[in-house]
CSV table of C-alpha atoms in Angstrom, one decimal:
chain,number,residue,atom,x,y,z
A,59,CYS,CA,13.5,11.7,-26.0
A,60,CYS,CA,12.1,14.7,-28.0
A,61,PHE,CA,8.9,13.4,-26.5
A,62,SER,CA,10.0,13.4,-22.7
A,63,SER,CA,11.5,17.0,-23.2
A,64,ARG,CA,8.2,18.2,-24.2
A,65,VAL,CA,6.3,16.6,-21.7
A,66,PHE,CA,8.5,18.2,-18.9
A,67,PHE,CA,8.2,21.6,-20.4
A,68,GLN,CA,4.4,21.5,-19.4
A,69,VAL,CA,5.1,21.5,-15.5
A,70,HIS,CA,6.8,24.2,-14.0
A,71,GLY,CA,8.3,23.7,-10.6
A,72,GLN,CA,9.2,26.6,-8.6
A,73,GLY,CA,12.7,26.7,-6.9
A,74,GLY,CA,13.4,28.6,-3.6
A,75,VAL,CA,9.9,28.5,-2.1
A,76,LYS,CA,10.0,27.8,1.6
A,77,PHE,CA,7.3,25.9,3.0
A,78,GLN,CA,6.1,26.5,6.8
A,79,ASN,CA,3.1,25.0,8.4
A,80,TRP,CA,0.4,27.4,10.0
A,81,ALA,CA,2.1,27.4,13.6
A,82,LYS,CA,5.3,27.8,12.0
A,83,THR,CA,6.8,25.3,13.9
A,84,TYR,CA,8.0,23.2,11.1
A,85,GLY,CA,9.1,23.9,7.5
A,86,SER,CA,11.2,22.6,4.8
A,87,SER,CA,12.9,24.1,1.5
A,88,PRO,CA,11.6,21.8,-1.2
A,89,GLU,CA,13.9,21.6,-4.3
A,90,LEU,CA,10.8,22.3,-6.7
A,91,TYR,CA,7.4,23.5,-5.6
A,92,PHE,CA,4.4,22.6,-8.2
A,93,GLN,CA,1.0,23.6,-8.1
A,94,PRO,CA,-0.8,21.2,-10.6
A,95,THR,CA,-4.0,22.0,-12.3
A,96,SER,CA,-4.6,18.7,-13.8
A,97,VAL,CA,-4.1,14.8,-13.2
A,98,GLU,CA,-1.9,14.7,-16.3
A,99,GLU,CA,0.4,17.3,-14.5
A,100,ILE,CA,0.6,15.5,-11.5
A,101,ARG,CA,1.4,12.4,-13.3
A,102,GLU,CA,4.5,14.3,-15.1
A,103,ILE,CA,5.6,15.3,-11.8
A,104,LEU,CA,5.5,11.8,-10.4
A,105,ASP,CA,7.5,10.6,-13.8
A,106,MET,CA,10.1,13.3,-13.1
A,107,ALA,CA,10.3,12.2,-9.7
A,108,ARG,CA,10.9,8.8,-10.6
A,109,GLN,CA,13.5,9.7,-13.2
A,110,ARG,CA,15.4,11.9,-11.1
A,111,ASN,CA,15.0,9.6,-7.9
A,112,LYS,CA,13.4,12.3,-5.8
A,113,ARG,CA,10.7,12.1,-3.4
A,114,VAL,CA,7.3,13.5,-3.2
A,115,LYS,CA,5.3,15.3,-0.6
A,116,VAL,CA,1.7,16.4,-1.4
A,117,VAL,CA,0.3,19.4,0.8
A,118,GLY,CA,-2.9,21.2,1.2
A,119,GLY,CA,-3.6,23.7,3.9
A,120,GLY,CA,-0.2,23.1,5.7
A,121,HIS,CA,-2.2,23.1,9.0
A,122,SER,CA,-0.4,19.9,11.0
A,123,PRO,CA,1.5,20.9,13.5
A,124,SER,CA,4.1,18.5,12.9
A,125,ASP,CA,6.6,17.8,10.0
A,126,ILE,CA,4.5,15.2,8.3
A,127,ALA,CA,4.3,17.4,5.1
A,128,CYS,CA,7.8,18.4,4.9
A,129,THR,CA,10.2,17.7,2.2
A,130,ASP,CA,13.4,18.8,0.6
A,131,ASP,CA,12.7,17.1,-2.8
A,132,PHE,CA,9.4,17.6,-4.6
A,133,MET,CA,6.4,19.3,-3.1
A,134,ILE,CA,2.9,19.3,-4.8
A,135,GLN,CA,0.7,22.1,-3.2
A,136,MET,CA,-3.1,20.9,-4.6
A,137,GLY,CA,-4.7,24.2,-4.1
A,138,LYS,CA,-5.5,24.5,-7.9
A,139,MET,CA,-7.4,21.3,-7.8
A,140,ASN,CA,-10.4,22.4,-5.8
A,141,ARG,CA,-13.3,21.9,-7.5
A,142,VAL,CA,-16.8,20.4,-6.7
A,143,LEU,CA,-17.1,17.5,-9.3
A,144,LYS,CA,-20.7,16.2,-8.0
A,145,VAL,CA,-23.4,16.5,-5.6
A,146,ASP,CA,-25.8,13.8,-5.7
A,147,LYS,CA,-28.8,15.0,-3.5
A,148,GLU,CA,-30.7,11.9,-3.7
A,149,LYS,CA,-27.8,10.1,-1.8
A,150,GLN,CA,-26.7,13.2,0.1
A,151,GLN,CA,-23.0,12.7,-1.4
A,152,VAL,CA,-20.5,15.3,-2.7
A,153,THR,CA,-17.6,14.6,-4.7
A,154,VAL,CA,-14.5,17.0,-4.7
A,155,GLU,CA,-11.0,17.3,-5.9
A,156,GLY,CA,-8.6,16.7,-3.2
A,157,GLY,CA,-7.3,20.3,-2.9
A,158,ILE,CA,-10.4,21.7,-2.2
A,159,PHE,CA,-10.6,23.6,1.3
A,160,LEU,CA,-13.5,22.6,3.5
A,161,SER,CA,-14.1,26.1,4.2
A,162,ASP,CA,-15.2,26.5,0.3
A,163,LEU,CA,-16.9,23.2,0.3
A,164,ASN,CA,-19.0,24.3,3.6
A,165,VAL,CA,-20.2,27.1,1.5
A,166,GLU,CA,-20.8,25.1,-1.7
A,167,LEU,CA,-22.9,22.4,0.4
A,168,SER,CA,-25.0,24.9,2.0
A,169,LYS,CA,-26.2,26.3,-1.6
A,170,HIS,CA,-27.7,22.6,-2.1
A,171,GLY,CA,-29.1,22.4,1.5
A,172,LEU,CA,-26.4,19.8,2.7
A,173,ALA,CA,-23.5,19.9,5.4
A,174,LEU,CA,-20.9,17.6,6.8
A,175,ALA,CA,-22.2,15.9,9.8
A,176,ASN,CA,-18.9,16.6,11.8
A,177,LEU,CA,-16.0,19.3,11.3
A,178,GLY,CA,-12.7,20.1,13.2
A,179,ALA,CA,-12.1,23.5,14.6
A,180,VAL,CA,-10.5,24.5,11.4
A,181,SER,CA,-11.7,24.3,7.7
A,182,GLU,CA,-8.6,26.1,5.9
A,183,VAL,CA,-7.8,22.4,5.5
A,184,ALA,CA,-7.7,20.6,2.1
A,185,ALA,CA,-10.4,17.6,1.8
A,186,ALA,CA,-7.4,14.9,0.9
A,187,GLY,CA,-5.4,16.4,4.0
A,188,VAL,CA,-8.3,16.0,6.6
A,189,ILE,CA,-8.5,12.2,5.9
A,190,GLY,CA,-4.7,12.2,5.4
A,191,THR,CA,-4.3,12.8,9.1
A,192,GLY,CA,-7.4,11.9,10.9
A,193,THR,CA,-8.9,15.3,11.6
A,194,HIS,CA,-11.7,14.9,14.4
A,195,ASN,CA,-13.9,16.7,16.4
A,196,THR,CA,-16.1,15.5,19.2
A,197,GLY,CA,-19.3,13.7,19.5
A,198,ILE,CA,-19.5,10.0,20.6
A,199,LYS,CA,-22.3,9.2,18.2
A,200,HIS,CA,-19.6,10.9,15.6
A,201,GLY,CA,-16.5,9.1,14.1
A,202,ILE,CA,-13.5,11.0,13.3
A,203,LEU,CA,-13.9,12.8,9.7
A,204,PRO,CA,-12.7,10.4,7.5
A,205,THR,CA,-15.7,8.1,8.5
A,206,GLN,CA,-17.7,10.4,6.4
A,207,VAL,CA,-15.8,9.3,3.2
A,208,VAL,CA,-17.4,6.8,1.1
A,209,ALA,CA,-15.0,6.9,-1.9
A,210,LEU,CA,-11.9,8.0,-3.1
A,211,THR,CA,-9.7,7.9,-6.1
A,212,LEU,CA,-5.9,7.4,-5.9
A,213,LEU,CA,-3.1,8.3,-8.1
A,214,THR,CA,-0.4,5.7,-7.1
A,215,ALA,CA,3.6,6.3,-7.6
A,216,SER,CA,3.3,4.1,-11.0
A,217,GLY,CA,0.9,6.6,-12.5
A,218,GLU,CA,-2.3,4.2,-12.1
A,219,ILE,CA,-5.4,5.6,-11.0
A,220,LEU,CA,-7.4,3.4,-8.5
A,221,GLU,CA,-11.1,3.6,-7.5
A,222,CYS,CA,-11.6,2.9,-4.0
A,223,SER,CA,-14.6,2.6,-1.8
A,224,GLU,CA,-16.4,0.1,0.4
A,225,SER,CA,-17.1,-2.3,-2.3
A,226,ILE,CA,-14.0,-1.5,-4.7
A,227,ASN,CA,-10.3,-2.1,-3.8
A,228,VAL,CA,-11.6,-2.6,-0.2
A,229,ASP,CA,-8.2,-3.0,1.5
A,230,ILE,CA,-6.7,0.1,-0.3
A,231,PHE,CA,-9.8,2.0,1.0
A,232,GLN,CA,-9.5,1.3,4.5
A,233,ALA,CA,-6.1,2.3,4.4
A,234,ALA,CA,-6.4,5.3,2.3
A,235,ARG,CA,-9.2,6.8,4.7
A,236,LEU,CA,-6.4,7.6,7.0
A,237,HIS,CA,-3.4,7.6,4.3
A,238,LEU,CA,-0.6,9.6,5.9
A,239,GLY,CA,0.1,10.9,2.6
A,240,CYS,CA,2.1,7.6,1.8
A,241,LEU,CA,-0.1,5.7,-0.5
A,242,GLY,CA,-0.2,8.1,-3.2
A,243,VAL,CA,-1.9,11.3,-4.3
A,244,VAL,CA,-5.6,11.7,-3.8
A,245,LEU,CA,-7.4,13.1,-6.5
A,246,THR,CA,-11.0,12.9,-5.4
A,247,VAL,CA,-13.0,12.3,-2.2
A,248,THR,CA,-16.6,11.6,-2.0
A,249,PHE,CA,-18.1,12.7,1.4
A,250,GLN,CA,-21.7,11.4,2.7
A,251,CYS,CA,-23.3,14.4,3.9
A,252,VAL,CA,-26.6,15.2,5.9
A,253,PRO,CA,-29.3,17.9,5.5
A,254,GLN,CA,-28.0,21.2,6.3
A,255,PHE,CA,-28.4,22.0,10.1
A,256,HIS,CA,-28.0,24.7,12.6
A,257,LEU,CA,-26.6,24.3,16.0
A,258,HIS,CA,-27.3,25.4,19.5
A,259,GLU,CA,-24.1,26.0,21.5
A,260,VAL,CA,-24.3,26.5,24.9
A,261,ALA,CA,-21.0,26.8,27.1
A,262,PHE,CA,-21.0,27.0,31.1
A,263,PRO,CA,-18.6,26.8,33.8
A,264,SER,CA,-18.1,23.6,35.9
A,265,THR,CA,-15.4,21.7,38.0
A,266,LEU,CA,-13.2,19.0,36.8
A,267,THR,CA,-14.6,16.6,39.8
A,268,GLU,CA,-18.3,17.3,38.6
A,269,VAL,CA,-17.3,16.5,34.8
A,270,LEU,CA,-15.5,13.5,35.6
A,271,ASP,CA,-18.1,12.2,38.2
A,272,HIS,CA,-20.8,12.6,35.7
A,273,LEU,CA,-19.3,11.9,32.4
A,274,GLU,CA,-21.8,9.5,30.9
A,275,ASP,CA,-24.8,12.1,31.7
A,276,HIS,CA,-22.8,14.8,29.9
A,277,LEU,CA,-22.3,12.4,27.1
A,278,LYS,CA,-25.9,11.4,26.8
A,279,ARG,CA,-27.1,15.1,27.1
A,280,SER,CA,-25.4,16.7,24.3
A,281,GLN,CA,-24.6,15.4,20.7
A,282,TYR,CA,-21.3,17.4,20.3
A,283,PHE,CA,-20.1,17.6,24.0
A,284,ARG,CA,-16.7,18.7,24.9
A,285,PHE,CA,-15.0,20.3,27.8
A,286,LEU,CA,-12.0,22.8,28.6
A,287,TRP,CA,-10.0,22.1,31.6
A,288,PHE,CA,-7.8,24.9,32.7
A,289,PRO,CA,-4.9,23.5,34.4
A,290,HIS,CA,-3.4,24.5,37.7
A,291,SER,CA,-7.2,24.8,38.9
A,292,GLU,CA,-10.3,22.9,39.1
A,293,ASN,CA,-11.9,25.0,36.5
A,294,VAL,CA,-13.6,23.6,33.6
A,295,SER,CA,-15.8,25.1,30.6
A,296,VAL,CA,-18.4,22.5,29.4
A,297,ILE,CA,-19.6,23.2,25.9
A,298,TYR,CA,-22.7,21.4,24.5
A,299,GLN,CA,-23.4,21.8,20.7
A,300,ASP,CA,-26.8,20.3,19.5
A,301,THR,CA,-29.1,20.6,16.5
A,302,THR,CA,-31.8,23.0,16.6
A,303,ASN,CA,-34.9,24.2,14.4
A,304,LYS,CA,-34.2,27.9,15.4
A,305,ALA,CA,-31.9,29.6,13.2
A,306,GLY,CA,-29.7,32.3,14.9
A,307,PRO,CA,-27.7,35.1,13.1
A,308,MET,CA,-25.2,33.6,10.6
A,309,GLY,CA,-22.1,34.8,12.5
A,310,ALA,CA,-23.3,35.2,16.2
A,311,SER,CA,-20.4,35.5,18.4
A,312,MET,CA,-19.6,33.8,21.6
A,313,ARG,CA,-17.3,35.1,24.1
A,314,GLY,CA,-14.1,33.2,24.5
A,315,GLU,CA,-14.0,30.6,21.8
A,316,GLY,CA,-16.3,31.2,18.7
A,317,SER,CA,-17.1,32.6,15.2
A,318,PRO,CA,-15.8,35.9,13.9
A,319,PRO,CA,-16.9,38.8,16.2
A,320,SER,CA,-20.2,40.6,15.1
A,321,SER,CA,-20.0,43.4,17.1
A,322,SER,CA,-17.2,46.1,18.7
A,323,ALA,CA,-18.1,44.6,22.2
A,324,SER,CA,-17.5,41.0,21.1
A,325,TRP,CA,-14.4,42.3,19.4
A,326,LEU,CA,-13.3,43.6,22.6
A,327,TRP,CA,-13.6,40.0,24.4
A,328,ASP,CA,-12.6,37.8,21.6
A,329,TYR,CA,-9.6,39.6,20.3
A,330,ALA,CA,-8.4,42.7,22.7
A,331,VAL,CA,-8.7,40.2,26.0
A,332,GLY,CA,-8.9,36.6,24.4
A,333,TYR,CA,-5.9,37.5,22.0
A,334,TYR,CA,-3.6,40.5,22.7
A,335,LEU,CA,-4.0,40.4,26.4
A,336,LEU,CA,-3.5,36.7,26.6
A,337,GLU,CA,-0.4,36.8,24.3
A,338,PHE,CA,1.3,39.5,26.4
A,339,LEU,CA,0.7,37.9,29.8
A,340,LEU,CA,2.1,34.7,28.2
A,341,TRP,CA,5.0,36.2,27.0
A,342,ILE,CA,5.5,37.8,30.3
A,343,SER,CA,5.3,34.4,32.2
A,344,THR,CA,8.1,33.1,29.8
A,345,PHE,CA,10.4,35.2,32.3
A,346,VAL,CA,8.1,34.4,35.6
A,347,PRO,CA,6.7,30.9,35.1
A,348,SER,CA,4.6,31.0,38.1
A,349,LEU,CA,2.4,33.4,36.5
A,350,VAL,CA,0.7,30.7,34.2
A,351,SER,CA,-1.6,29.4,37.1
A,352,TRP,CA,-2.6,32.8,37.7
A,353,ILE,CA,-3.1,33.4,34.0
A,354,ASN,CA,-5.5,30.3,33.6
A,355,ARG,CA,-7.6,31.4,36.5
A,356,PHE,CA,-7.9,34.8,35.5
A,357,PHE,CA,-8.9,33.9,31.8
A,358,PHE,CA,-11.3,31.5,33.2
A,359,TRP,CA,-13.0,34.3,35.4
A,360,LEU,CA,-12.6,36.8,32.5
A,361,LEU,CA,-14.1,34.8,29.6
A,362,PHE,CA,-15.6,31.4,30.8
A,363,SER,CA,-17.2,32.0,33.9
A,364,SER,CA,-20.8,32.8,32.8
A,365,ARG,CA,-23.1,30.8,30.6
A,366,VAL,CA,-23.2,31.9,27.2
A,367,GLU,CA,-25.3,30.7,24.2
A,368,ASN,CA,-25.0,31.1,20.4
A,369,ILE,CA,-27.0,29.7,17.4
A,370,ALA,CA,-25.5,29.3,13.8
A,371,VAL,CA,-25.4,27.3,10.7
A,372,SER,CA,-23.5,24.1,11.7
A,373,TYR,CA,-19.8,24.9,10.2
A,374,LYS,CA,-19.8,28.3,12.1
A,375,ILE,CA,-20.3,26.7,15.5
A,376,PHE,CA,-17.8,23.9,14.8
A,377,ASN,CA,-15.0,26.1,13.7
A,378,TYR,CA,-13.2,28.2,16.1
A,379,GLU,CA,-10.2,30.6,16.2
A,380,CYS,CA,-7.1,28.9,17.3
A,381,ARG,CA,-5.7,32.0,18.4
A,382,PHE,CA,-1.9,32.3,17.8
A,383,LYS,CA,0.9,30.4,17.1
A,384,GLN,CA,1.2,27.0,19.6
A,385,HIS,CA,2.7,23.6,20.0
A,386,VAL,CA,0.0,20.8,20.6
A,387,GLN,CA,-0.3,17.3,21.3
A,388,ASP,CA,-3.5,15.2,21.2
A,389,TRP,CA,-3.8,11.6,21.9
A,390,ALA,CA,-6.9,9.1,21.7
A,391,ILE,CA,-7.2,7.1,24.7
A,392,PRO,CA,-10.1,4.5,25.3
A,393,ILE,CA,-13.0,6.5,26.7
A,394,GLU,CA,-13.3,4.6,30.1
A,395,LYS,CA,-9.8,5.9,30.9
A,396,THR,CA,-10.8,9.7,30.6
A,397,LYS,CA,-11.2,10.2,34.3
A,398,GLU,CA,-8.1,8.3,35.5
A,399,ALA,CA,-5.8,9.9,32.7
A,400,LEU,CA,-6.9,13.4,33.6
A,401,LEU,CA,-6.5,13.2,37.2
A,402,GLU,CA,-3.1,11.9,36.5
A,403,LEU,CA,-2.1,14.7,34.8
A,404,LYS,CA,-3.5,16.9,36.9
A,405,ALA,CA,-1.7,15.3,40.0
A,406,ALA,CA,1.6,15.7,37.8
A,407,LEU,CA,1.3,19.5,37.6
A,408,GLU,CA,0.5,19.7,41.1
A,409,ASN,CA,3.6,17.6,42.0
A,410,ASN,CA,6.0,19.7,40.0
A,411,PRO,CA,5.3,23.5,40.7
A,412,LYS,CA,8.1,24.2,37.9
A,413,MET,CA,6.0,22.5,35.2
A,414,VAL,CA,3.5,24.8,33.6
A,415,ALA,CA,0.5,24.2,31.2
A,416,HIS,CA,-1.2,26.7,29.3
A,417,TYR,CA,-5.0,26.7,29.2
A,418,PRO,CA,-6.9,25.1,27.8
A,419,VAL,CA,-6.7,21.2,28.0
A,420,GLU,CA,-9.4,20.2,25.4
A,421,VAL,CA,-11.2,17.0,26.0
A,422,ARG,CA,-13.2,15.6,23.1
A,423,PHE,CA,-14.8,12.3,22.3
A,424,ALA,CA,-15.3,9.9,19.3
A,425,ARG,CA,-16.9,6.9,18.3
A,426,GLY,CA,-14.9,3.9,17.5
A,427,ASP,CA,-14.3,2.8,13.8
A,428,GLU,CA,-12.7,0.6,11.5
A,429,ILE,CA,-10.4,2.7,9.6
A,430,TRP,CA,-6.8,0.9,9.9
A,431,LEU,CA,-4.5,3.7,11.4
A,432,SER,CA,-7.5,5.5,13.0
A,433,PRO,CA,-6.4,6.5,16.7
A,434,CYS,CA,-10.3,5.3,17.4
A,435,PHE,CA,-10.0,2.0,15.6
A,436,GLN,CA,-12.4,-0.5,17.1
A,437,ARG,CA,-12.8,1.7,20.4
A,438,ASP,CA,-14.7,4.5,21.6
A,439,SER,CA,-12.3,7.3,22.4
A,440,CYS,CA,-11.6,10.1,24.3
A,441,TYR,CA,-9.0,12.8,22.8
A,442,MET,CA,-6.8,14.9,25.3
A,443,ASN,CA,-5.5,17.8,23.3
A,444,ILE,CA,-2.7,19.9,25.3
A,445,ILE,CA,-1.3,23.1,24.3
A,446,MET,CA,1.9,25.4,24.9
A,447,TYR,CA,1.5,28.9,22.8
A,448,ARG,CA,4.1,30.4,21.6
A,449,PRO,CA,3.6,34.3,22.4
A,450,TYR,CA,5.2,36.5,19.7
A,451,GLY,CA,6.6,33.3,18.2
A,452,LYS,CA,8.7,32.8,21.5
A,453,ASN,CA,9.0,29.2,22.6
A,454,VAL,CA,8.0,28.3,26.0
A,455,PRO,CA,9.6,25.4,27.8
A,456,ARG,CA,7.7,22.4,27.4
A,457,LEU,CA,9.7,19.2,27.3
A,458,ASN,CA,8.9,17.9,30.9
A,459,TYR,CA,4.9,18.8,30.5
A,460,TRP,CA,5.3,17.1,26.9
A,461,LEU,CA,6.8,13.8,28.0
A,462,THR,CA,4.7,13.7,31.2
A,463,TYR,CA,1.7,13.9,29.3
A,464,GLU,CA,3.0,11.1,26.7
A,465,GLY,CA,3.8,9.0,29.2
A,466,ILE,CA,0.4,9.2,30.8
A,467,MET,CA,-1.3,8.6,27.3
A,468,LYS,CA,1.0,5.7,26.8
A,469,LYS,CA,0.2,4.1,29.8
A,470,HIS,CA,-3.5,4.3,29.2
A,471,GLY,CA,-3.3,2.6,25.8
A,472,GLY,CA,-3.1,5.9,24.1
A,473,ARG,CA,-2.6,6.6,20.3
A,474,PRO,CA,-1.2,10.0,19.1
A,475,HIS,CA,-3.1,12.1,16.5
A,476,TRP,CA,-1.1,11.8,13.2
A,477,ALA,CA,-1.0,15.4,12.4
A,478,LYS,CA,0.5,16.6,15.9
A,479,ALA,CA,4.2,16.2,16.9
A,480,HIS,CA,4.8,12.9,18.8
A,481,SER,CA,7.8,10.8,19.7
A,482,CYS,CA,6.5,7.4,18.5
A,483,THR,CA,8.2,4.9,16.3
A,484,ARG,CA,7.2,1.9,14.4
A,485,LYS,CA,7.6,-0.4,17.4
A,486,ASP,CA,4.9,1.8,19.2
A,487,PHE,CA,2.6,1.7,16.4
A,488,GLU,CA,2.9,-2.0,16.0
A,489,LYS,CA,1.7,-2.4,19.7
A,490,MET,CA,-1.0,0.3,19.2
A,491,TYR,CA,-2.5,-0.6,16.0
A,492,PRO,CA,-3.8,-4.2,15.3
A,493,ALA,CA,-4.2,-3.5,11.7
A,494,PHE,CA,-0.6,-1.9,11.4
A,495,HIS,CA,1.1,-4.5,9.2
A,496,LYS,CA,-2.1,-4.6,7.0
A,497,PHE,CA,-1.4,-0.7,6.1
A,498,CYS,CA,2.3,-1.4,5.8
A,499,SER,CA,2.0,-4.3,3.3
A,500,VAL,CA,-0.6,-1.9,1.2
A,501,ARG,CA,1.8,1.1,1.4
A,502,GLU,CA,4.6,-1.3,0.2
A,503,LYS,CA,2.5,-2.7,-2.8
A,504,LEU,CA,1.4,0.9,-3.8
A,505,ASP,CA,4.7,2.6,-3.3
A,506,PRO,CA,7.7,0.2,-3.5
A,507,THR,CA,10.5,2.6,-3.8
A,508,GLY,CA,9.1,4.9,-1.0
A,509,MET,CA,8.6,8.0,-3.3
A,510,PHE,CA,5.9,9.4,-0.9
A,511,LEU,CA,8.1,8.9,2.3
A,512,ASN,CA,9.9,11.8,4.3
A,513,THR,CA,11.4,12.0,7.7
A,514,TYR,CA,8.4,11.9,9.5
A,515,LEU,CA,7.3,8.8,7.9
A,516,GLU,CA,10.4,7.2,8.1
A,517,LYS,CA,10.1,7.1,12.1
A,518,VAL,CA,6.5,5.6,11.6
A,519,PHE,CA,7.5,2.6,9.1
A,520,TYR,CA,11.4,2.0,9.8
């Protein structure tokens, strides 16, 4: 008894902390909020949770636009466990603690002449979180970010530490590479890296018809190809990103989307126009919804109708500004369904003049993989990301648009991005994922009492 009171004296949980995700669309008030600095401390938190019959949620950057990280019980924020543990230059691999932000890892890797082969739009996300929800970018020869993980260590509900890789605890590894935060606490992650590289980005205007009719060509032509469609129009901005030997300025800016502005002229475009004016006009459109189609066309003409080029070190090109608070949905469909699904969405908007859609619909591509809960499990995929901004925090009606989009995605065999809000239940996931039952049996074995569950995950598993 004496011993246990000494143990619990070491970990301090804070009460009264309000957790909110980046977009401020979801939040919760955990009973106790912890920021551990060691594995021992995490073990103690799990012991305390077990004794008090509390659930535990682990959170990194809190960027997921859903309630996947929310809890009213114990929350563990991993920000203080953020070290680079080992850089193996020969194998080009790096082992890090689960709480490290990719933004810090990118800088560390570049000191060793290394980089991650692919990154999402945002790097203020923790290594363990990125693989928790299946973060992705684009590039048909590249998988989602968890495909770059070659090993990890997991602290289970019982306090056991498991080493997992393609040769040790293989089943747990395939489950933990996209773990939804429900298998345990990811302590360390080992990423396969590549030599540091620069990217040449070219953005140019096109039309939806042209891009969909020549999709194969675009996919072949650029290593990291994506395009932005401007709803209520034919307008498209095509973005090619390809490796180059030319080194550009470290923060070279690009109009419309891009890295931090490097001059007053680009500040004007990126922020005064691309942020403040857009937010103001979208706010006005909440009173006059028919303005949205004009706004989409106007901003395409203003920011995306000319060809723009940019060269920088890879992570500065991969990362770009997410502008302001927003609701998003992002489903992956089989790549061969891209044209059909997008044209259906376009037709749905044309047939329902009252349904409005903010720009852009971002269309990206990813290679198939073998990760059990990956939206790209065993198929090359097209991700179709839709967005509704919240100008000055105000919600814009989106229910019709959301349901229409989900209906189209489901019809074409879609699977939702785990970090984003969706209305799917266990029944849906059993149909979508051939390996869903395998994942469930690993989860039930590692966490029989459901310590790592929350409201979001109950819908997934029950």
